[in-house]
Amino acid sequence: MKLSAQTYAIIAGLAVFVGLPLLFYTLGDAPRRTYLKEAISIATLLAFTMMLGQFFLARSNETLLSLFKPLQIQKFHKYIAYSAVAIILLHPALIVLPRILEGGIKPWDAFVTMITDLGNLGVVLGIFAWVLLLVLGVTAFFRRKLIPRFTLKYRGWRYFHGGVAVTFTGLALWHSIALGRHTDIAMAAFFITLAALGFAILAHIYWGAAPKKTVSEGAAT
């Protein structure tokens, strides 16, 4: 059976944004923990790579636009992004959730201790990244009401949305490198490479193209 170009693109995307992070995770030297903790780690890892993958859905990715309709890309971006945002927003709570099944400090006490450790740069970065992600998710959900409030309408919204996304990604990446249990050199290099490529794709559409008088709502950032 002959595979279509769309199928190849989907397989390539899964290989990069699911297969590679799972490979680095498996080959990492971090000690294994309970199944619950490992499942939470994997879910968080894949959610973050899915967030990085959103940059590759920008309309400046001409290869993708030649294979899929803008509406298809828009729906994929929306569903995947909302799912990833939900998992990452729950990340602080998921860290302490396994303590329900363990003795010692209670989950809530562990959570309060964790988020109030402001002397730890990694924690501070994580808090700022979490707040930005919340802003990103809420404003994206209410974008139709917010777009008219921007001076440049949809173009202004894109700058805002993209700016928050880039800032969140930078802080979250720094946080994961500083505190991430599985963010070794290989995983960090993988994240940084994806982020750099994603930022470049986003920059191409924001600053590489000439401004247009009217811009309709598109697939992604």
PDB file of C-alpha atoms in Angstrom:
ATOM      1  CA  MET A   1       0.000   0.000   0.000  1.00  0.00           C
ATOM      2  CA  LYS A   2       1.427   3.348  -1.057  1.00  0.00           C
ATOM      3  CA  LEU A   3       1.546   5.948   1.689  1.00  0.00           C
ATOM      4  CA  SER A   4       0.488   9.512   0.935  1.00  0.00           C
ATOM      5  CA  ALA A   5       2.594  12.595   1.605  1.00  0.00           C
ATOM      6  CA  GLN A   6       0.188  13.513   4.413  1.00  0.00           C
ATOM      7  CA  THR A   7       0.759  10.141   6.074  1.00  0.00           C
ATOM      8  CA  TYR A   8       4.524  10.557   5.829  1.00  0.00           C
ATOM      9  CA  ALA A   9       4.231  14.015   7.409  1.00  0.00           C
ATOM     10  CA  ILE A  10       2.168  12.622  10.305  1.00  0.00           C
ATOM     11  CA  ILE A  11       4.621   9.753  10.854  1.00  0.00           C
ATOM     12  CA  ALA A  12       7.550  12.177  10.795  1.00  0.00           C
ATOM     13  CA  GLY A  13       5.810  14.425  13.314  1.00  0.00           C
ATOM     14  CA  LEU A  14       5.100  11.521  15.660  1.00  0.00           C
ATOM     15  CA  ALA A  15       8.687  10.315  15.329  1.00  0.00           C
ATOM     16  CA  VAL A  16      10.122  13.714  16.255  1.00  0.00           C
ATOM     17  CA  PHE A  17       7.666  14.880  18.921  1.00  0.00           C
ATOM     18  CA  VAL A  18       6.797  11.522  20.481  1.00  0.00           C
ATOM     19  CA  GLY A  19       9.382   8.941  19.443  1.00  0.00           C
ATOM     20  CA  LEU A  20      12.545  10.967  20.078  1.00  0.00           C
ATOM     21  CA  PRO A  21      11.593  12.286  23.535  1.00  0.00           C
ATOM     22  CA  LEU A  22      10.551   8.782  24.603  1.00  0.00           C
ATOM     23  CA  LEU A  23      13.853   7.435  23.267  1.00  0.00           C
ATOM     24  CA  PHE A  24      15.869  10.011  25.219  1.00  0.00           C
ATOM     25  CA  TYR A  25      13.713   9.280  28.252  1.00  0.00           C
ATOM     26  CA  THR A  26      14.367   5.539  27.991  1.00  0.00           C
ATOM     27  CA  LEU A  27      18.105   5.975  27.470  1.00  0.00           C
ATOM     28  CA  GLY A  28      18.450   8.483  30.303  1.00  0.00           C
ATOM     29  CA  ASP A  29      20.244   7.467  33.478  1.00  0.00           C
ATOM     30  CA  ALA A  30      17.654   8.839  35.940  1.00  0.00           C
ATOM     31  CA  PRO A  31      16.652   6.140  38.475  1.00  0.00           C
ATOM     32  CA  ARG A  32      13.254   4.597  37.760  1.00  0.00           C
ATOM     33  CA  ARG A  33      10.412   5.159  40.217  1.00  0.00           C
ATOM     34  CA  THR A  34       6.877   3.860  40.661  1.00  0.00           C
ATOM     35  CA  TYR A  35       4.666   3.329  37.613  1.00  0.00           C
ATOM     36  CA  LEU A  36       2.498   6.287  38.632  1.00  0.00           C
ATOM     37  CA  LYS A  37       5.439   8.668  38.876  1.00  0.00           C
ATOM     38  CA  GLU A  38       6.901   7.450  35.609  1.00  0.00           C
ATOM     39  CA  ALA A  39       3.540   7.856  33.868  1.00  0.00           C
ATOM     40  CA  ILE A  40       3.259  11.424  35.160  1.00  0.00           C
ATOM     41  CA  SER A  41       6.801  12.188  33.976  1.00  0.00           C
ATOM     42  CA  ILE A  42       6.097  10.812  30.497  1.00  0.00           C
ATOM     43  CA  ALA A  43       2.796  12.704  30.216  1.00  0.00           C
ATOM     44  CA  THR A  44       4.490  15.965  31.207  1.00  0.00           C
ATOM     45  CA  LEU A  45       7.403  15.334  28.846  1.00  0.00           C
ATOM     46  CA  LEU A  46       5.131  14.680  25.864  1.00  0.00           C
ATOM     47  CA  ALA A  47       2.926  17.656  26.734  1.00  0.00           C
ATOM     48  CA  PHE A  48       5.967  19.925  26.624  1.00  0.00           C
ATOM     49  CA  THR A  49       7.186  18.545  23.307  1.00  0.00           C
ATOM     50  CA  MET A  50       3.666  19.007  21.942  1.00  0.00           C
ATOM     51  CA  MET A  51       3.847  22.648  23.020  1.00  0.00           C
ATOM     52  CA  LEU A  52       7.136  22.991  21.169  1.00  0.00           C
ATOM     53  CA  GLY A  53       5.495  21.366  18.177  1.00  0.00           C
ATOM     54  CA  GLN A  54       2.903  24.150  17.986  1.00  0.00           C
ATOM     55  CA  PHE A  55       5.534  26.513  16.580  1.00  0.00           C
ATOM     56  CA  PHE A  56       5.913  24.195  13.590  1.00  0.00           C
ATOM     57  CA  LEU A  57       2.219  24.633  12.760  1.00  0.00           C
ATOM     58  CA  ALA A  58       2.672  28.321  11.949  1.00  0.00           C
ATOM     59  CA  ARG A  59       1.466  29.431   8.521  1.00  0.00           C
ATOM     60  CA  SER A  60       5.067  30.162   7.491  1.00  0.00           C
ATOM     61  CA  ASN A  61       5.629  26.386   7.382  1.00  0.00           C
ATOM     62  CA  GLU A  62       4.946  26.163   3.654  1.00  0.00           C
ATOM     63  CA  THR A  63       5.637  22.429   3.518  1.00  0.00           C
ATOM     64  CA  LEU A  64       2.836  21.731   5.971  1.00  0.00           C
ATOM     65  CA  LEU A  65       0.454  24.105   4.207  1.00  0.00           C
ATOM     66  CA  SER A  66       1.106  22.317   0.928  1.00  0.00           C
ATOM     67  CA  LEU A  67      -0.058  19.042   2.466  1.00  0.00           C
ATOM     68  CA  PHE A  68      -2.943  20.057   4.714  1.00  0.00           C
ATOM     69  CA  LYS A  69      -5.747  22.599   4.548  1.00  0.00           C
ATOM     70  CA  PRO A  70      -5.412  25.606   6.897  1.00  0.00           C
ATOM     71  CA  LEU A  71      -8.606  24.569   8.708  1.00  0.00           C
ATOM     72  CA  GLN A  72      -7.153  21.100   9.387  1.00  0.00           C
ATOM     73  CA  ILE A  73      -3.976  22.602  10.817  1.00  0.00           C
ATOM     74  CA  GLN A  74      -5.994  25.062  12.902  1.00  0.00           C
ATOM     75  CA  LYS A  75      -8.087  22.290  14.467  1.00  0.00           C
ATOM     76  CA  PHE A  76      -5.038  20.133  15.146  1.00  0.00           C
ATOM     77  CA  HIS A  77      -3.244  23.095  16.726  1.00  0.00           C
ATOM     78  CA  LYS A  78      -6.224  23.886  18.942  1.00  0.00           C
ATOM     79  CA  TYR A  79      -6.933  20.372  20.205  1.00  0.00           C
ATOM     80  CA  ILE A  80      -3.306  19.431  20.822  1.00  0.00           C
ATOM     81  CA  ALA A  81      -2.459  22.785  22.395  1.00  0.00           C
ATOM     82  CA  TYR A  82      -5.393  22.752  24.824  1.00  0.00           C
ATOM     83  CA  SER A  83      -4.581  19.172  25.861  1.00  0.00           C
ATOM     84  CA  ALA A  84      -0.896  19.989  26.415  1.00  0.00           C
ATOM     85  CA  VAL A  85      -1.734  23.203  28.290  1.00  0.00           C
ATOM     86  CA  ALA A  86      -4.082  21.317  30.633  1.00  0.00           C
ATOM     87  CA  ILE A  87      -1.423  18.718  31.491  1.00  0.00           C
ATOM     88  CA  ILE A  88       1.313  21.291  32.080  1.00  0.00           C
ATOM     89  CA  LEU A  89      -0.970  23.481  34.208  1.00  0.00           C
ATOM     90  CA  LEU A  90      -1.588  20.409  36.369  1.00  0.00           C
ATOM     91  CA  HIS A  91       2.141  19.694  36.519  1.00  0.00           C
ATOM     92  CA  PRO A  92       2.745  21.248  39.990  1.00  0.00           C
ATOM     93  CA  ALA A  93      -0.128  19.230  41.470  1.00  0.00           C
ATOM     94  CA  LEU A  94       0.885  16.048  39.660  1.00  0.00           C
ATOM     95  CA  ILE A  95       4.355  16.236  41.205  1.00  0.00           C
ATOM     96  CA  VAL A  96       2.953  15.811  44.719  1.00  0.00           C
ATOM     97  CA  LEU A  97      -0.020  13.595  43.781  1.00  0.00           C
ATOM     98  CA  PRO A  98       1.853  10.285  44.346  1.00  0.00           C
ATOM     99  CA  ARG A  99       2.353  11.236  48.001  1.00  0.00           C
ATOM    100  CA  ILE A 100      -1.249  10.198  48.561  1.00  0.00           C
ATOM    101  CA  LEU A 101       0.001   6.614  48.316  1.00  0.00           C
ATOM    102  CA  GLU A 102       3.123   7.254  50.374  1.00  0.00           C
ATOM    103  CA  GLY A 103       3.824   7.931  54.007  1.00  0.00           C
ATOM    104  CA  GLY A 104       5.380  11.088  55.383  1.00  0.00           C
ATOM    105  CA  ILE A 105       4.543  14.613  54.305  1.00  0.00           C
ATOM    106  CA  LYS A 106       1.039  15.153  52.922  1.00  0.00           C
ATOM    107  CA  PRO A 107       0.520  16.216  49.278  1.00  0.00           C
ATOM    108  CA  TRP A 108      -0.785  19.679  50.168  1.00  0.00           C
ATOM    109  CA  ASP A 109       2.084  20.358  52.565  1.00  0.00           C
ATOM    110  CA  ALA A 110       4.565  19.201  49.936  1.00  0.00           C
ATOM    111  CA  PHE A 111       2.897  21.448  47.340  1.00  0.00           C
ATOM    112  CA  VAL A 112       3.047  24.535  49.565  1.00  0.00           C
ATOM    113  CA  THR A 113       6.678  23.838  50.453  1.00  0.00           C
ATOM    114  CA  MET A 114       7.555  23.434  46.780  1.00  0.00           C
ATOM    115  CA  ILE A 115       5.952  26.622  45.456  1.00  0.00           C
ATOM    116  CA  THR A 116       7.207  28.780  48.326  1.00  0.00           C
ATOM    117  CA  ASP A 117      10.853  27.813  47.848  1.00  0.00           C
ATOM    118  CA  LEU A 118      11.588  31.171  46.221  1.00  0.00           C
ATOM    119  CA  GLY A 119      15.299  30.850  46.908  1.00  0.00           C
ATOM    120  CA  ASN A 120      15.410  28.183  44.196  1.00  0.00           C
ATOM    121  CA  LEU A 121      15.760  29.752  40.732  1.00  0.00           C
ATOM    122  CA  GLY A 122      14.229  26.709  39.073  1.00  0.00           C
ATOM    123  CA  VAL A 123      11.074  27.044  41.188  1.00  0.00           C
ATOM    124  CA  VAL A 124      10.768  30.770  40.462  1.00  0.00           C
ATOM    125  CA  LEU A 125      11.162  30.136  36.731  1.00  0.00           C
ATOM    126  CA  GLY A 126       8.508  27.440  36.941  1.00  0.00           C
ATOM    127  CA  ILE A 127       6.043  29.752  38.696  1.00  0.00           C
ATOM    128  CA  PHE A 128       6.483  32.504  36.105  1.00  0.00           C
ATOM    129  CA  ALA A 129       6.180  29.971  33.272  1.00  0.00           C
ATOM    130  CA  TRP A 130       3.001  28.544  34.832  1.00  0.00           C
ATOM    131  CA  VAL A 131       1.405  31.993  35.077  1.00  0.00           C
ATOM    132  CA  LEU A 132       2.299  32.763  31.456  1.00  0.00           C
ATOM    133  CA  LEU A 133       0.852  29.444  30.321  1.00  0.00           C
ATOM    134  CA  LEU A 134      -2.383  30.221  32.154  1.00  0.00           C
ATOM    135  CA  VAL A 135      -2.524  33.591  30.388  1.00  0.00           C
ATOM    136  CA  LEU A 136      -1.765  31.883  27.071  1.00  0.00           C
ATOM    137  CA  GLY A 137      -4.543  29.341  27.500  1.00  0.00           C
ATOM    138  CA  VAL A 138      -7.203  31.755  28.780  1.00  0.00           C
ATOM    139  CA  THR A 139      -6.532  34.433  26.150  1.00  0.00           C
ATOM    140  CA  ALA A 140      -6.504  31.816  23.377  1.00  0.00           C
ATOM    141  CA  PHE A 141      -9.869  30.502  24.531  1.00  0.00           C
ATOM    142  CA  PHE A 142     -11.377  34.017  24.516  1.00  0.00           C
ATOM    143  CA  ARG A 143      -9.439  35.209  21.461  1.00  0.00           C
ATOM    144  CA  ARG A 144     -12.526  36.116  19.425  1.00  0.00           C
ATOM    145  CA  LYS A 145     -13.556  38.633  22.068  1.00  0.00           C
ATOM    146  CA  LEU A 146     -10.006  39.912  22.559  1.00  0.00           C
ATOM    147  CA  ILE A 147      -8.904  40.327  18.929  1.00  0.00           C
ATOM    148  CA  PRO A 148     -11.017  43.476  18.308  1.00  0.00           C
ATOM    149  CA  ARG A 149      -9.359  45.132  21.306  1.00  0.00           C
ATOM    150  CA  PHE A 150      -5.894  45.027  19.723  1.00  0.00           C
ATOM    151  CA  THR A 151      -4.803  48.026  17.667  1.00  0.00           C
ATOM    152  CA  LEU A 152      -3.864  45.871  14.694  1.00  0.00           C
ATOM    153  CA  LYS A 153      -6.764  43.473  15.260  1.00  0.00           C
ATOM    154  CA  TYR A 154      -5.740  39.900  14.349  1.00  0.00           C
ATOM    155  CA  ARG A 155      -2.161  40.847  13.543  1.00  0.00           C
ATOM    156  CA  GLY A 156      -1.825  42.466  16.970  1.00  0.00           C
ATOM    157  CA  TRP A 157      -3.307  39.354  18.541  1.00  0.00           C
ATOM    158  CA  ARG A 158      -0.740  37.180  16.752  1.00  0.00           C
ATOM    159  CA  TYR A 159       2.112  39.274  18.118  1.00  0.00           C
ATOM    160  CA  PHE A 160       0.700  39.033  21.626  1.00  0.00           C
ATOM    161  CA  HIS A 161      -0.021  35.300  21.417  1.00  0.00           C
ATOM    162  CA  GLY A 162       3.333  34.516  19.867  1.00  0.00           C
ATOM    163  CA  GLY A 163       5.223  36.707  22.333  1.00  0.00           C
ATOM    164  CA  VAL A 164       3.615  35.028  25.343  1.00  0.00           C
ATOM    165  CA  ALA A 165       4.231  31.589  23.798  1.00  0.00           C
ATOM    166  CA  VAL A 166       7.917  32.309  23.177  1.00  0.00           C
ATOM    167  CA  THR A 167       8.431  33.758  26.665  1.00  0.00           C
ATOM    168  CA  PHE A 168       6.670  30.820  28.301  1.00  0.00           C
ATOM    169  CA  THR A 169       8.730  28.343  26.286  1.00  0.00           C
ATOM    170  CA  GLY A 170      11.996  30.012  27.225  1.00  0.00           C
ATOM    171  CA  LEU A 171      11.164  30.057  30.937  1.00  0.00           C
ATOM    172  CA  ALA A 172       9.748  26.513  30.910  1.00  0.00           C
ATOM    173  CA  LEU A 173      12.802  25.219  29.086  1.00  0.00           C
ATOM    174  CA  TRP A 174      15.131  26.890  31.576  1.00  0.00           C
ATOM    175  CA  HIS A 175      13.011  25.477  34.417  1.00  0.00           C
ATOM    176  CA  SER A 176      13.157  21.942  33.008  1.00  0.00           C
ATOM    177  CA  ILE A 177      16.931  22.115  32.555  1.00  0.00           C
ATOM    178  CA  ALA A 178      17.408  23.469  36.096  1.00  0.00           C
ATOM    179  CA  LEU A 179      15.095  21.024  37.864  1.00  0.00           C
ATOM    180  CA  GLY A 180      14.001  18.369  35.387  1.00  0.00           C
ATOM    181  CA  ARG A 181      14.670  14.856  36.587  1.00  0.00           C
ATOM    182  CA  HIS A 182      15.007  13.519  33.059  1.00  0.00           C
ATOM    183  CA  THR A 183      16.449  16.603  31.360  1.00  0.00           C
ATOM    184  CA  ASP A 184      19.998  15.373  30.880  1.00  0.00           C
ATOM    185  CA  ILE A 185      22.389  16.775  28.264  1.00  0.00           C
ATOM    186  CA  ALA A 186      20.789  14.850  25.388  1.00  0.00           C
ATOM    187  CA  MET A 187      17.229  15.810  26.345  1.00  0.00           C
ATOM    188  CA  ALA A 188      18.213  19.434  26.947  1.00  0.00           C
ATOM    189  CA  ALA A 189      19.929  19.626  23.551  1.00  0.00           C
ATOM    190  CA  PHE A 190      16.813  18.140  21.934  1.00  0.00           C
ATOM    191  CA  PHE A 191      14.534  20.684  23.614  1.00  0.00           C
ATOM    192  CA  ILE A 192      16.800  23.616  22.756  1.00  0.00           C
ATOM    193  CA  THR A 193      17.042  22.522  19.117  1.00  0.00           C
ATOM    194  CA  LEU A 194      13.264  22.211  18.746  1.00  0.00           C
ATOM    195  CA  ALA A 195      12.718  25.562  20.465  1.00  0.00           C
ATOM    196  CA  ALA A 196      15.292  27.332  18.275  1.00  0.00           C
ATOM    197  CA  LEU A 197      13.772  25.918  15.081  1.00  0.00           C
ATOM    198  CA  GLY A 198      10.264  26.752  16.270  1.00  0.00           C
ATOM    199  CA  PHE A 199      11.234  30.330  17.129  1.00  0.00           C
ATOM    200  CA  ALA A 200      12.803  30.713  13.694  1.00  0.00           C
ATOM    201  CA  ILE A 201       9.609  29.528  11.985  1.00  0.00           C
ATOM    202  CA  LEU A 202       7.546  31.932  14.061  1.00  0.00           C
ATOM    203  CA  ALA A 203       9.931  34.820  13.401  1.00  0.00           C
ATOM    204  CA  HIS A 204       9.640  34.204   9.669  1.00  0.00           C
ATOM    205  CA  ILE A 205       5.908  34.826   9.664  1.00  0.00           C
ATOM    206  CA  TYR A 206       6.011  37.753  12.115  1.00  0.00           C
ATOM    207  CA  TRP A 207       8.985  39.673  10.783  1.00  0.00           C
ATOM    208  CA  GLY A 208       9.848  38.093   7.468  1.00  0.00           C
ATOM    209  CA  ALA A 209       6.606  38.796   5.661  1.00  0.00           C
ATOM    210  CA  ALA A 210       5.344  42.188   4.583  1.00  0.00           C
ATOM    211  CA  PRO A 211       2.364  43.496   6.583  1.00  0.00           C
ATOM    212  CA  LYS A 212      -1.031  43.111   4.916  1.00  0.00           C
ATOM    213  CA  LYS A 213      -3.996  45.430   5.194  1.00  0.00           C
ATOM    214  CA  THR A 214      -6.377  42.607   6.150  1.00  0.00           C
ATOM    215  CA  VAL A 215      -5.461  39.361   7.797  1.00  0.00           C
ATOM    216  CA  SER A 216      -7.949  36.588   8.397  1.00  0.00           C
ATOM    217  CA  GLU A 217      -7.684  34.192  11.293  1.00  0.00           C
ATOM    218  CA  GLY A 218      -5.294  31.382  10.423  1.00  0.00           C
ATOM    219  CA  ALA A 219      -4.127  28.004  11.542  1.00  0.00           C
ATOM    220  CA  ALA A 220      -1.768  28.790  14.354  1.00  0.00           C
ATOM    221  CA  THR A 221       0.076  31.567  16.185  1.00  0.00           C
TER     222      THR A 221
END
